[in-house]
Amino acid sequence: MYAIIGLGAVGSLLALFLNRAGHRPYVLARSRVRRVVWGGETYTLDVAYVDEVPDVEYTLVAVKAYDTEGVLPHIRGVPVIFQNGIGGLELVVERYGKGLGAVVTYGAYRSSDVVEVRGAGEIILPEDAGRLVDDLRNGGANVRAVPDVGPYRWLKTIVNAAINPVTALLRAPNGVVVEDPWARAVAEAAAREGGEVASRSGVRLPGDPVEETFRVAAATRWNLSSMYQDVARGGRTEVDYINGAIVRRGRELGVPTPVNETLWRLVKALEGRRTALLP
Ligand code: KPL
């Protein structure tokens, strides 16, 4: 049996795949999503909302990275962390004693009680995620099972560090990173720094960080990044776990990360501001 904590874009997508594999997951979430729209079809989610997570085999954690601490008491069984950035999984492993990392590259957006899937992607899971790999596959997810998710988490974090702040600061879709030469230069520099930090940490990235940044930005040209959406809602972002994580690791290793540091600070300044167009 499965529990999902957090029913945003990623949590809803996981619920949909599990439904299609014949499961009705328990869900602990602040808000309720009822429908998922994908490829012109609308699916109604079939989940059991709970206040307490019962004993389950897997708890899929799909809250924002900064909400991880608050959900720790609700985790049961094996936690699988579906989050952007570095830090959430590490916290769960430290405090709960175990946890698996996952990377999601589907483009999905939530507005009120509907989640719209706009970009086909994949879910990268560790091979030892066992039954979860089979169930998500049976539910139609494009799952890649790898021996070590760590390098994929790093590459995704670097791509997010290069794309997300630039789009949030410019209030533009992801395509700005490939189309505007100024934006492109900043994203490229951020990705290079991230790549250097990863390689000095001993991480062998599964792709070139700059090429991957431009590939993802072009493939998701019309997407509004998660950070853009968080800022537009006047909410908190995951920048501490994305650019912040790269800067902190860089400091530990003596690798300078001035571009990531500047993007981190600018996004922090933007969080919670409702930028008025007129005085
Ligand atoms: O993961 C993303 C995000 O918005 O957080 C990308 C890949 C940039 C797609 O929008």
PDB file of C-alpha atoms and ligand atoms in Angstrom:
ATOM      1  CA  MET A   1       0.000   0.000   0.000  1.00  0.00           C
ATOM      2  CA  TYR A   2       1.060   3.550  -0.686  1.00  0.00           C
ATOM      3  CA  ALA A   3       0.720   6.915   1.003  1.00  0.00           C
ATOM      4  CA  ILE A   4       1.393  10.209  -0.719  1.00  0.00           C
ATOM      5  CA  ILE A   5       2.201  13.304   1.297  1.00  0.00           C
ATOM      6  CA  GLY A   6       1.523  16.483  -0.668  1.00  0.00           C
ATOM      7  CA  LEU A   7      -0.894  16.610  -3.580  1.00  0.00           C
ATOM      8  CA  GLY A   8       0.605  19.310  -5.780  1.00  0.00           C
ATOM      9  CA  ALA A   9       1.591  18.720  -9.379  1.00  0.00           C
ATOM     10  CA  VAL A  10       3.981  15.821  -8.662  1.00  0.00           C
ATOM     11  CA  GLY A  11       1.859  14.179  -5.938  1.00  0.00           C
ATOM     12  CA  SER A  12      -1.183  14.200  -8.232  1.00  0.00           C
ATOM     13  CA  LEU A  13       0.793  12.698 -11.085  1.00  0.00           C
ATOM     14  CA  LEU A  14       1.968   9.882  -8.786  1.00  0.00           C
ATOM     15  CA  ALA A  15      -1.614   9.316  -7.600  1.00  0.00           C
ATOM     16  CA  LEU A  16      -2.754   9.062 -11.222  1.00  0.00           C
ATOM     17  CA  PHE A  17      -0.122   6.458 -12.107  1.00  0.00           C
ATOM     18  CA  LEU A  18      -0.950   4.428  -8.988  1.00  0.00           C
ATOM     19  CA  ASN A  19      -4.687   4.608  -9.785  1.00  0.00           C
ATOM     20  CA  ARG A  20      -4.015   3.320 -13.270  1.00  0.00           C
ATOM     21  CA  ALA A  21      -2.008   0.443 -11.728  1.00  0.00           C
ATOM     22  CA  GLY A  22      -5.041  -0.461  -9.593  1.00  0.00           C
ATOM     23  CA  HIS A  23      -4.034   1.238  -6.317  1.00  0.00           C
ATOM     24  CA  ARG A  24      -5.967   3.727  -4.203  1.00  0.00           C
ATOM     25  CA  PRO A  25      -3.269   5.595  -2.269  1.00  0.00           C
ATOM     26  CA  TYR A  26      -3.761   7.274   1.105  1.00  0.00           C
ATOM     27  CA  VAL A  27      -3.162  10.995   0.789  1.00  0.00           C
ATOM     28  CA  LEU A  28      -2.145  13.491   3.428  1.00  0.00           C
ATOM     29  CA  ALA A  29      -2.364  16.973   1.924  1.00  0.00           C
ATOM     30  CA  ARG A  30      -3.457  20.493   2.712  1.00  0.00           C
ATOM     31  CA  SER A  31      -5.410  20.867  -0.492  1.00  0.00           C
ATOM     32  CA  ARG A  32      -7.363  18.440  -2.615  1.00  0.00           C
ATOM     33  CA  VAL A  33      -6.838  17.811  -6.283  1.00  0.00           C
ATOM     34  CA  ARG A  34      -9.657  16.044  -8.025  1.00  0.00           C
ATOM     35  CA  ARG A  35      -8.733  15.971 -11.664  1.00  0.00           C
ATOM     36  CA  VAL A  36      -5.660  15.523 -13.824  1.00  0.00           C
ATOM     37  CA  VAL A  37      -5.786  16.739 -17.419  1.00  0.00           C
ATOM     38  CA  TRP A  38      -3.344  15.026 -19.742  1.00  0.00           C
ATOM     39  CA  GLY A  39      -3.271  14.855 -23.538  1.00  0.00           C
ATOM     40  CA  GLY A  40      -6.858  16.067 -23.902  1.00  0.00           C
ATOM     41  CA  GLU A  41      -8.185  13.505 -21.391  1.00  0.00           C
ATOM     42  CA  THR A  42      -9.445  14.261 -17.902  1.00  0.00           C
ATOM     43  CA  TYR A  43      -8.907  11.739 -15.110  1.00  0.00           C
ATOM     44  CA  THR A  44     -10.616  11.898 -11.723  1.00  0.00           C
ATOM     45  CA  LEU A  45      -8.253  10.883  -8.935  1.00  0.00           C
ATOM     46  CA  ASP A  46      -9.352   8.097  -6.616  1.00  0.00           C
ATOM     47  CA  VAL A  47      -7.506   8.576  -3.321  1.00  0.00           C
ATOM     48  CA  ALA A  48      -8.283   8.135   0.389  1.00  0.00           C
ATOM     49  CA  TYR A  49      -7.687  11.408   2.230  1.00  0.00           C
ATOM     50  CA  VAL A  50      -6.369  10.839   5.759  1.00  0.00           C
ATOM     51  CA  ASP A  51      -5.191  12.924   8.729  1.00  0.00           C
ATOM     52  CA  GLU A  52      -2.797  10.203   9.862  1.00  0.00           C
ATOM     53  CA  VAL A  53      -0.808   8.018   7.501  1.00  0.00           C
ATOM     54  CA  PRO A  54      -1.537   4.334   8.273  1.00  0.00           C
ATOM     55  CA  ASP A  55       1.103   1.599   8.032  1.00  0.00           C
ATOM     56  CA  VAL A  56       2.101   1.439   4.394  1.00  0.00           C
ATOM     57  CA  GLU A  57       4.954  -0.043   2.441  1.00  0.00           C
ATOM     58  CA  TYR A  58       5.985   3.263   0.842  1.00  0.00           C
ATOM     59  CA  THR A  59       5.390   6.914   1.681  1.00  0.00           C
ATOM     60  CA  LEU A  60       5.874   9.094  -1.381  1.00  0.00           C
ATOM     61  CA  VAL A  61       6.910  12.545  -0.167  1.00  0.00           C
ATOM     62  CA  ALA A  62       5.896  15.195  -2.687  1.00  0.00           C
ATOM     63  CA  VAL A  63       5.813  18.357  -0.594  1.00  0.00           C
ATOM     64  CA  LYS A  64       8.112  21.278  -1.343  1.00  0.00           C
ATOM     65  CA  ALA A  65      11.629  20.789   0.019  1.00  0.00           C
ATOM     66  CA  TYR A  66      11.132  23.402   2.765  1.00  0.00           C
ATOM     67  CA  ASP A  67       8.083  21.525   4.121  1.00  0.00           C
ATOM     68  CA  THR A  68       9.992  18.251   4.634  1.00  0.00           C
ATOM     69  CA  GLU A  69      10.679  18.816   8.334  1.00  0.00           C
ATOM     70  CA  GLY A  70       6.978  19.239   9.110  1.00  0.00           C
ATOM     71  CA  VAL A  71       5.972  15.967   7.451  1.00  0.00           C
ATOM     72  CA  LEU A  72       8.668  13.793   9.084  1.00  0.00           C
ATOM     73  CA  PRO A  73       6.306  12.503  11.829  1.00  0.00           C
ATOM     74  CA  HIS A  74       3.885  11.242   9.153  1.00  0.00           C
ATOM     75  CA  ILE A  75       6.311   9.044   7.241  1.00  0.00           C
ATOM     76  CA  ARG A  76       5.683   5.282   7.350  1.00  0.00           C
ATOM     77  CA  GLY A  77       7.482   2.409   5.616  1.00  0.00           C
ATOM     78  CA  VAL A  78      10.085   3.369   3.044  1.00  0.00           C
ATOM     79  CA  PRO A  79      10.044   7.092   2.213  1.00  0.00           C
ATOM     80  CA  VAL A  80      10.663   8.039  -1.405  1.00  0.00           C
ATOM     81  CA  ILE A  81      11.421  11.729  -1.822  1.00  0.00           C
ATOM     82  CA  PHE A  82      10.138  13.380  -5.003  1.00  0.00           C
ATOM     83  CA  GLN A  83      11.556  16.868  -4.624  1.00  0.00           C
ATOM     84  CA  ASN A  84      13.616  19.452  -6.401  1.00  0.00           C
ATOM     85  CA  GLY A  85      17.052  20.259  -5.088  1.00  0.00           C
ATOM     86  CA  ILE A  86      19.372  18.816  -2.492  1.00  0.00           C
ATOM     87  CA  GLY A  87      18.512  18.731   1.207  1.00  0.00           C
ATOM     88  CA  GLY A  88      15.040  17.184   1.601  1.00  0.00           C
ATOM     89  CA  LEU A  89      16.148  13.577   1.120  1.00  0.00           C
ATOM     90  CA  GLU A  90      19.227  14.183   3.252  1.00  0.00           C
ATOM     91  CA  LEU A  91      17.033  15.469   6.109  1.00  0.00           C
ATOM     92  CA  VAL A  92      14.727  12.430   5.908  1.00  0.00           C
ATOM     93  CA  VAL A  93      17.651   9.994   5.908  1.00  0.00           C
ATOM     94  CA  GLU A  94      19.243  11.773   8.868  1.00  0.00           C
ATOM     95  CA  ARG A  95      16.084  11.966  10.977  1.00  0.00           C
ATOM     96  CA  TYR A  96      14.028   8.936   9.859  1.00  0.00           C
ATOM     97  CA  GLY A  97      16.987   6.651   9.240  1.00  0.00           C
ATOM     98  CA  LYS A  98      16.256   5.768   5.615  1.00  0.00           C
ATOM     99  CA  GLY A  99      14.904   7.170   2.377  1.00  0.00           C
ATOM    100  CA  LEU A 100      15.178   6.900  -1.400  1.00  0.00           C
ATOM    101  CA  GLY A 101      15.601   9.793  -3.830  1.00  0.00           C
ATOM    102  CA  ALA A 102      13.640  10.185  -7.055  1.00  0.00           C
ATOM    103  CA  VAL A 103      13.786  12.649  -9.941  1.00  0.00           C
ATOM    104  CA  VAL A 104      10.689  13.719 -11.883  1.00  0.00           C
ATOM    105  CA  THR A 105      10.996  15.519 -15.205  1.00  0.00           C
ATOM    106  CA  TYR A 106       7.331  15.628 -16.231  1.00  0.00           C
ATOM    107  CA  GLY A 107       6.026  19.186 -16.634  1.00  0.00           C
ATOM    108  CA  ALA A 108       2.846  19.477 -14.542  1.00  0.00           C
ATOM    109  CA  TYR A 109       0.964  22.488 -13.199  1.00  0.00           C
ATOM    110  CA  ARG A 110      -1.659  22.797 -10.529  1.00  0.00           C
ATOM    111  CA  SER A 111      -4.347  25.433 -10.510  1.00  0.00           C
ATOM    112  CA  SER A 112      -6.972  25.041  -7.764  1.00  0.00           C
ATOM    113  CA  ASP A 113      -8.170  21.418  -7.886  1.00  0.00           C
ATOM    114  CA  VAL A 114      -6.897  20.558 -11.379  1.00  0.00           C
ATOM    115  CA  VAL A 115      -3.420  19.416 -12.409  1.00  0.00           C
ATOM    116  CA  GLU A 116      -2.467  19.760 -16.036  1.00  0.00           C
ATOM    117  CA  VAL A 117       0.365  17.651 -17.426  1.00  0.00           C
ATOM    118  CA  ARG A 118       2.054  19.624 -20.190  1.00  0.00           C
ATOM    119  CA  GLY A 119       5.295  17.844 -20.835  1.00  0.00           C
ATOM    120  CA  ALA A 120       6.041  14.146 -21.090  1.00  0.00           C
ATOM    121  CA  GLY A 121       9.094  13.281 -19.059  1.00  0.00           C
ATOM    122  CA  GLU A 122      10.346  10.485 -16.885  1.00  0.00           C
ATOM    123  CA  ILE A 123      10.650   9.352 -13.307  1.00  0.00           C
ATOM    124  CA  ILE A 124      14.114   8.223 -12.269  1.00  0.00           C
ATOM    125  CA  LEU A 125      14.105   5.805  -9.343  1.00  0.00           C
ATOM    126  CA  PRO A 126      16.697   3.633  -7.655  1.00  0.00           C
ATOM    127  CA  GLU A 127      16.638  -0.004  -8.758  1.00  0.00           C
ATOM    128  CA  ASP A 128      15.996  -1.031  -5.173  1.00  0.00           C
ATOM    129  CA  ALA A 129      12.663   0.839  -5.140  1.00  0.00           C
ATOM    130  CA  GLY A 130      11.244  -2.612  -5.989  1.00  0.00           C
ATOM    131  CA  ARG A 131       7.483  -2.759  -6.278  1.00  0.00           C
ATOM    132  CA  LEU A 132       7.158   1.017  -6.718  1.00  0.00           C
ATOM    133  CA  VAL A 133       9.070   0.810 -10.002  1.00  0.00           C
ATOM    134  CA  ASP A 134       6.684  -1.876 -11.311  1.00  0.00           C
ATOM    135  CA  ASP A 135       3.529  -0.158 -10.110  1.00  0.00           C
ATOM    136  CA  LEU A 136       4.417   3.209 -11.622  1.00  0.00           C
ATOM    137  CA  ARG A 137       5.357   1.484 -14.877  1.00  0.00           C
ATOM    138  CA  ASN A 138       2.113  -0.486 -14.884  1.00  0.00           C
ATOM    139  CA  GLY A 139       0.309   2.813 -14.381  1.00  0.00           C
ATOM    140  CA  GLY A 140       1.878   4.176 -17.557  1.00  0.00           C
ATOM    141  CA  ALA A 141       4.776   6.173 -16.112  1.00  0.00           C
ATOM    142  CA  ASN A 142       7.994   6.353 -18.041  1.00  0.00           C
ATOM    143  CA  VAL A 143      10.290   5.015 -15.305  1.00  0.00           C
ATOM    144  CA  ARG A 144      14.044   4.655 -15.483  1.00  0.00           C
ATOM    145  CA  ALA A 145      15.497   2.507 -12.707  1.00  0.00           C
ATOM    146  CA  VAL A 146      19.179   3.261 -12.066  1.00  0.00           C
ATOM    147  CA  PRO A 147      21.723   1.923  -9.570  1.00  0.00           C
ATOM    148  CA  ASP A 148      22.364   5.388  -8.097  1.00  0.00           C
ATOM    149  CA  VAL A 149      19.955   8.336  -8.390  1.00  0.00           C
ATOM    150  CA  GLY A 150      22.458  10.728  -6.761  1.00  0.00           C
ATOM    151  CA  PRO A 151      24.135  11.976  -9.983  1.00  0.00           C
ATOM    152  CA  TYR A 152      20.696  12.484 -11.628  1.00  0.00           C
ATOM    153  CA  ARG A 153      19.539  14.520  -8.632  1.00  0.00           C
ATOM    154  CA  TRP A 154      22.647  16.674  -8.968  1.00  0.00           C
ATOM    155  CA  LEU A 155      22.180  17.213 -12.693  1.00  0.00           C
ATOM    156  CA  LYS A 156      18.502  18.125 -12.230  1.00  0.00           C
ATOM    157  CA  THR A 157      19.450  20.494  -9.396  1.00  0.00           C
ATOM    158  CA  ILE A 158      22.040  22.220 -11.596  1.00  0.00           C
ATOM    159  CA  VAL A 159      19.521  22.575 -14.443  1.00  0.00           C
ATOM    160  CA  ASN A 160      16.983  24.004 -11.981  1.00  0.00           C
ATOM    161  CA  ALA A 161      19.655  26.385 -10.588  1.00  0.00           C
ATOM    162  CA  ALA A 162      20.322  27.677 -14.110  1.00  0.00           C
ATOM    163  CA  ILE A 163      16.741  27.919 -15.406  1.00  0.00           C
ATOM    164  CA  ASN A 164      14.442  28.592 -12.455  1.00  0.00           C
ATOM    165  CA  PRO A 165      15.884  31.806 -10.936  1.00  0.00           C
ATOM    166  CA  VAL A 166      16.421  33.369 -14.363  1.00  0.00           C
ATOM    167  CA  THR A 167      12.787  32.754 -15.323  1.00  0.00           C
ATOM    168  CA  ALA A 168      11.498  33.879 -11.920  1.00  0.00           C
ATOM    169  CA  LEU A 169      13.529  37.096 -12.027  1.00  0.00           C
ATOM    170  CA  LEU A 170      12.620  37.874 -15.638  1.00  0.00           C
ATOM    171  CA  ARG A 171       9.017  36.655 -15.240  1.00  0.00           C
ATOM    172  CA  ALA A 172       9.387  34.712 -18.445  1.00  0.00           C
ATOM    173  CA  PRO A 173       8.770  31.119 -19.593  1.00  0.00           C
ATOM    174  CA  ASN A 174      11.712  28.709 -19.706  1.00  0.00           C
ATOM    175  CA  GLY A 175      12.417  29.533 -23.356  1.00  0.00           C
ATOM    176  CA  VAL A 176      13.989  32.858 -22.313  1.00  0.00           C
ATOM    177  CA  VAL A 177      17.057  30.877 -21.253  1.00  0.00           C
ATOM    178  CA  VAL A 178      17.773  29.836 -24.832  1.00  0.00           C
ATOM    179  CA  GLU A 179      16.287  32.813 -26.655  1.00  0.00           C
ATOM    180  CA  ASP A 180      17.677  35.829 -24.817  1.00  0.00           C
ATOM    181  CA  PRO A 181      21.485  36.137 -25.014  1.00  0.00           C
ATOM    182  CA  TRP A 182      21.752  37.888 -21.618  1.00  0.00           C
ATOM    183  CA  ALA A 183      19.625  35.302 -19.861  1.00  0.00           C
ATOM    184  CA  ARG A 184      21.511  32.552 -21.680  1.00  0.00           C
ATOM    185  CA  ALA A 185      24.886  33.831 -20.453  1.00  0.00           C
ATOM    186  CA  VAL A 186      23.722  33.909 -16.822  1.00  0.00           C
ATOM    187  CA  ALA A 187      22.197  30.415 -17.021  1.00  0.00           C
ATOM    188  CA  GLU A 188      25.316  29.033 -18.681  1.00  0.00           C
ATOM    189  CA  ALA A 189      27.560  30.492 -15.968  1.00  0.00           C
ATOM    190  CA  ALA A 190      25.301  29.107 -13.206  1.00  0.00           C
ATOM    191  CA  ALA A 191      25.320  25.653 -14.821  1.00  0.00           C
ATOM    192  CA  ARG A 192      29.120  25.688 -15.189  1.00  0.00           C
ATOM    193  CA  GLU A 193      29.568  26.547 -11.521  1.00  0.00           C
ATOM    194  CA  GLY A 194      27.153  23.776 -10.529  1.00  0.00           C
ATOM    195  CA  GLY A 195      29.047  21.319 -12.717  1.00  0.00           C
ATOM    196  CA  GLU A 196      32.334  22.260 -11.079  1.00  0.00           C
ATOM    197  CA  VAL A 197      30.888  21.821  -7.573  1.00  0.00           C
ATOM    198  CA  ALA A 198      29.451  18.417  -8.514  1.00  0.00           C
ATOM    199  CA  SER A 199      32.661  17.184 -10.068  1.00  0.00           C
ATOM    200  CA  ARG A 200      34.757  18.397  -7.109  1.00  0.00           C
ATOM    201  CA  SER A 201      32.289  16.529  -4.864  1.00  0.00           C
ATOM    202  CA  GLY A 202      33.152  13.365  -6.754  1.00  0.00           C
ATOM    203  CA  VAL A 203      29.780  13.211  -8.562  1.00  0.00           C
ATOM    204  CA  ARG A 204      29.957  11.906 -12.135  1.00  0.00           C
ATOM    205  CA  LEU A 205      27.093  13.753 -13.798  1.00  0.00           C
ATOM    206  CA  PRO A 206      25.107  11.737 -16.353  1.00  0.00           C
ATOM    207  CA  GLY A 207      25.272  14.623 -18.858  1.00  0.00           C
ATOM    208  CA  ASP A 208      26.946  17.963 -19.537  1.00  0.00           C
ATOM    209  CA  PRO A 209      25.289  20.561 -17.262  1.00  0.00           C
ATOM    210  CA  VAL A 210      25.327  23.399 -19.809  1.00  0.00           C
ATOM    211  CA  GLU A 211      24.021  21.265 -22.687  1.00  0.00           C
ATOM    212  CA  GLU A 212      21.391  19.750 -20.433  1.00  0.00           C
ATOM    213  CA  THR A 213      20.264  23.209 -19.281  1.00  0.00           C
ATOM    214  CA  PHE A 214      19.743  24.402 -22.845  1.00  0.00           C
ATOM    215  CA  ARG A 215      18.145  21.127 -23.898  1.00  0.00           C
ATOM    216  CA  VAL A 216      15.615  21.271 -21.030  1.00  0.00           C
ATOM    217  CA  ALA A 217      14.943  24.998 -21.523  1.00  0.00           C
ATOM    218  CA  ALA A 218      14.241  24.424 -25.225  1.00  0.00           C
ATOM    219  CA  ALA A 219      12.126  21.319 -24.593  1.00  0.00           C
ATOM    220  CA  THR A 220      10.057  23.173 -21.964  1.00  0.00           C
ATOM    221  CA  ARG A 221      10.086  26.508 -23.812  1.00  0.00           C
ATOM    222  CA  TRP A 222       6.494  27.402 -22.909  1.00  0.00           C
ATOM    223  CA  ASN A 223       6.573  26.106 -19.332  1.00  0.00           C
ATOM    224  CA  LEU A 224       6.513  28.422 -16.387  1.00  0.00           C
ATOM    225  CA  SER A 225       9.165  27.065 -14.025  1.00  0.00           C
ATOM    226  CA  SER A 226       8.130  26.028 -10.533  1.00  0.00           C
ATOM    227  CA  MET A 227      10.113  28.964  -9.125  1.00  0.00           C
ATOM    228  CA  TYR A 228       8.364  31.408 -11.455  1.00  0.00           C
ATOM    229  CA  GLN A 229       5.029  30.019 -10.221  1.00  0.00           C
ATOM    230  CA  ASP A 230       6.054  30.212  -6.553  1.00  0.00           C
ATOM    231  CA  VAL A 231       7.186  33.815  -6.930  1.00  0.00           C
ATOM    232  CA  ALA A 232       4.058  34.763  -8.898  1.00  0.00           C
ATOM    233  CA  ARG A 233       1.946  33.398  -6.019  1.00  0.00           C
ATOM    234  CA  GLY A 234       3.965  35.541  -3.606  1.00  0.00           C
ATOM    235  CA  GLY A 235       5.111  32.353  -1.909  1.00  0.00           C
ATOM    236  CA  ARG A 236       8.330  30.757  -0.796  1.00  0.00           C
ATOM    237  CA  THR A 237      10.590  29.096  -3.356  1.00  0.00           C
ATOM    238  CA  GLU A 238      12.949  26.120  -3.235  1.00  0.00           C
ATOM    239  CA  VAL A 239      15.961  28.320  -4.020  1.00  0.00           C
ATOM    240  CA  ASP A 240      17.663  27.449  -0.699  1.00  0.00           C
ATOM    241  CA  TYR A 241      17.706  23.807  -1.823  1.00  0.00           C
ATOM    242  CA  ILE A 242      18.746  24.572  -5.399  1.00  0.00           C
ATOM    243  CA  ASN A 243      21.195  27.496  -5.795  1.00  0.00           C
ATOM    244  CA  GLY A 244      21.643  27.604  -2.001  1.00  0.00           C
ATOM    245  CA  ALA A 245      22.697  23.947  -1.952  1.00  0.00           C
ATOM    246  CA  ILE A 246      25.263  24.541  -4.714  1.00  0.00           C
ATOM    247  CA  VAL A 247      26.680  27.581  -2.916  1.00  0.00           C
ATOM    248  CA  ARG A 248      26.936  25.776   0.440  1.00  0.00           C
ATOM    249  CA  ARG A 249      28.646  22.754  -1.122  1.00  0.00           C
ATOM    250  CA  GLY A 250      30.945  25.091  -3.070  1.00  0.00           C
ATOM    251  CA  ARG A 251      31.959  26.844   0.148  1.00  0.00           C
ATOM    252  CA  GLU A 252      32.785  23.510   1.799  1.00  0.00           C
ATOM    253  CA  LEU A 253      34.986  22.587  -1.152  1.00  0.00           C
ATOM    254  CA  GLY A 254      36.494  26.012  -1.787  1.00  0.00           C
ATOM    255  CA  VAL A 255      34.811  26.268  -5.227  1.00  0.00           C
ATOM    256  CA  PRO A 256      33.638  29.833  -5.983  1.00  0.00           C
ATOM    257  CA  THR A 257      29.985  30.107  -7.007  1.00  0.00           C
ATOM    258  CA  PRO A 258      29.368  33.854  -7.447  1.00  0.00           C
ATOM    259  CA  VAL A 259      26.617  33.493 -10.056  1.00  0.00           C
ATOM    260  CA  ASN A 260      24.609  30.993  -8.004  1.00  0.00           C
ATOM    261  CA  GLU A 261      25.118  33.141  -4.929  1.00  0.00           C
ATOM    262  CA  THR A 262      23.790  36.231  -6.709  1.00  0.00           C
ATOM    263  CA  LEU A 263      20.783  34.354  -8.111  1.00  0.00           C
ATOM    264  CA  TRP A 264      20.084  32.885  -4.652  1.00  0.00           C
ATOM    265  CA  ARG A 265      20.115  36.337  -3.030  1.00  0.00           C
ATOM    266  CA  LEU A 266      17.985  37.952  -5.723  1.00  0.00           C
ATOM    267  CA  VAL A 267      15.336  35.232  -5.505  1.00  0.00           C
ATOM    268  CA  LYS A 268      15.328  35.504  -1.688  1.00  0.00           C
ATOM    269  CA  ALA A 269      14.728  39.237  -2.107  1.00  0.00           C
ATOM    270  CA  LEU A 270      11.875  38.456  -4.477  1.00  0.00           C
ATOM    271  CA  GLU A 271      10.156  35.918  -2.204  1.00  0.00           C
ATOM    272  CA  GLY A 272       7.045  37.342  -0.652  1.00  0.00           C
ATOM    273  CA  ARG A 273       7.201  40.577  -2.647  1.00  0.00           C
ATOM    274  CA  ARG A 274       4.176  41.457  -4.650  1.00  0.00           C
ATOM    275  CA  THR A 275       5.905  43.535  -7.269  1.00  0.00           C
ATOM    276  CA  ALA A 276       3.622  46.356  -8.259  1.00  0.00           C
ATOM    277  CA  LEU A 277       3.705  47.496 -11.859  1.00  0.00           C
ATOM    278  CA  LEU A 278       2.867  51.045 -10.860  1.00  0.00           C
ATOM    279  CA  PRO A 279       3.954  52.954  -7.745  1.00  0.00           C
TER     280      PRO A 279
HETATM  281  O1  KPL B   1      11.964  21.275 -13.096  1.00  0.00           O
HETATM  282  C1  KPL B   1      11.627  22.312 -13.625  1.00  0.00           C
HETATM  283  C2  KPL B   1      10.958  23.287 -12.752  1.00  0.00           C
HETATM  284  O2  KPL B   1      10.249  24.151 -13.235  1.00  0.00           O
HETATM  285  O3  KPL B   1      11.146  23.183 -11.512  1.00  0.00           O
HETATM  286  C3  KPL B   1      11.969  22.580 -15.065  1.00  0.00           C
HETATM  287  C4  KPL B   1      12.732  21.381 -15.597  1.00  0.00           C
HETATM  288  C5  KPL B   1      12.809  23.810 -15.175  1.00  0.00           C
HETATM  289  C6  KPL B   1      10.738  22.664 -15.928  1.00  0.00           C
HETATM  290  O4  KPL B   1      10.009  23.810 -15.759  1.00  0.00           O
END
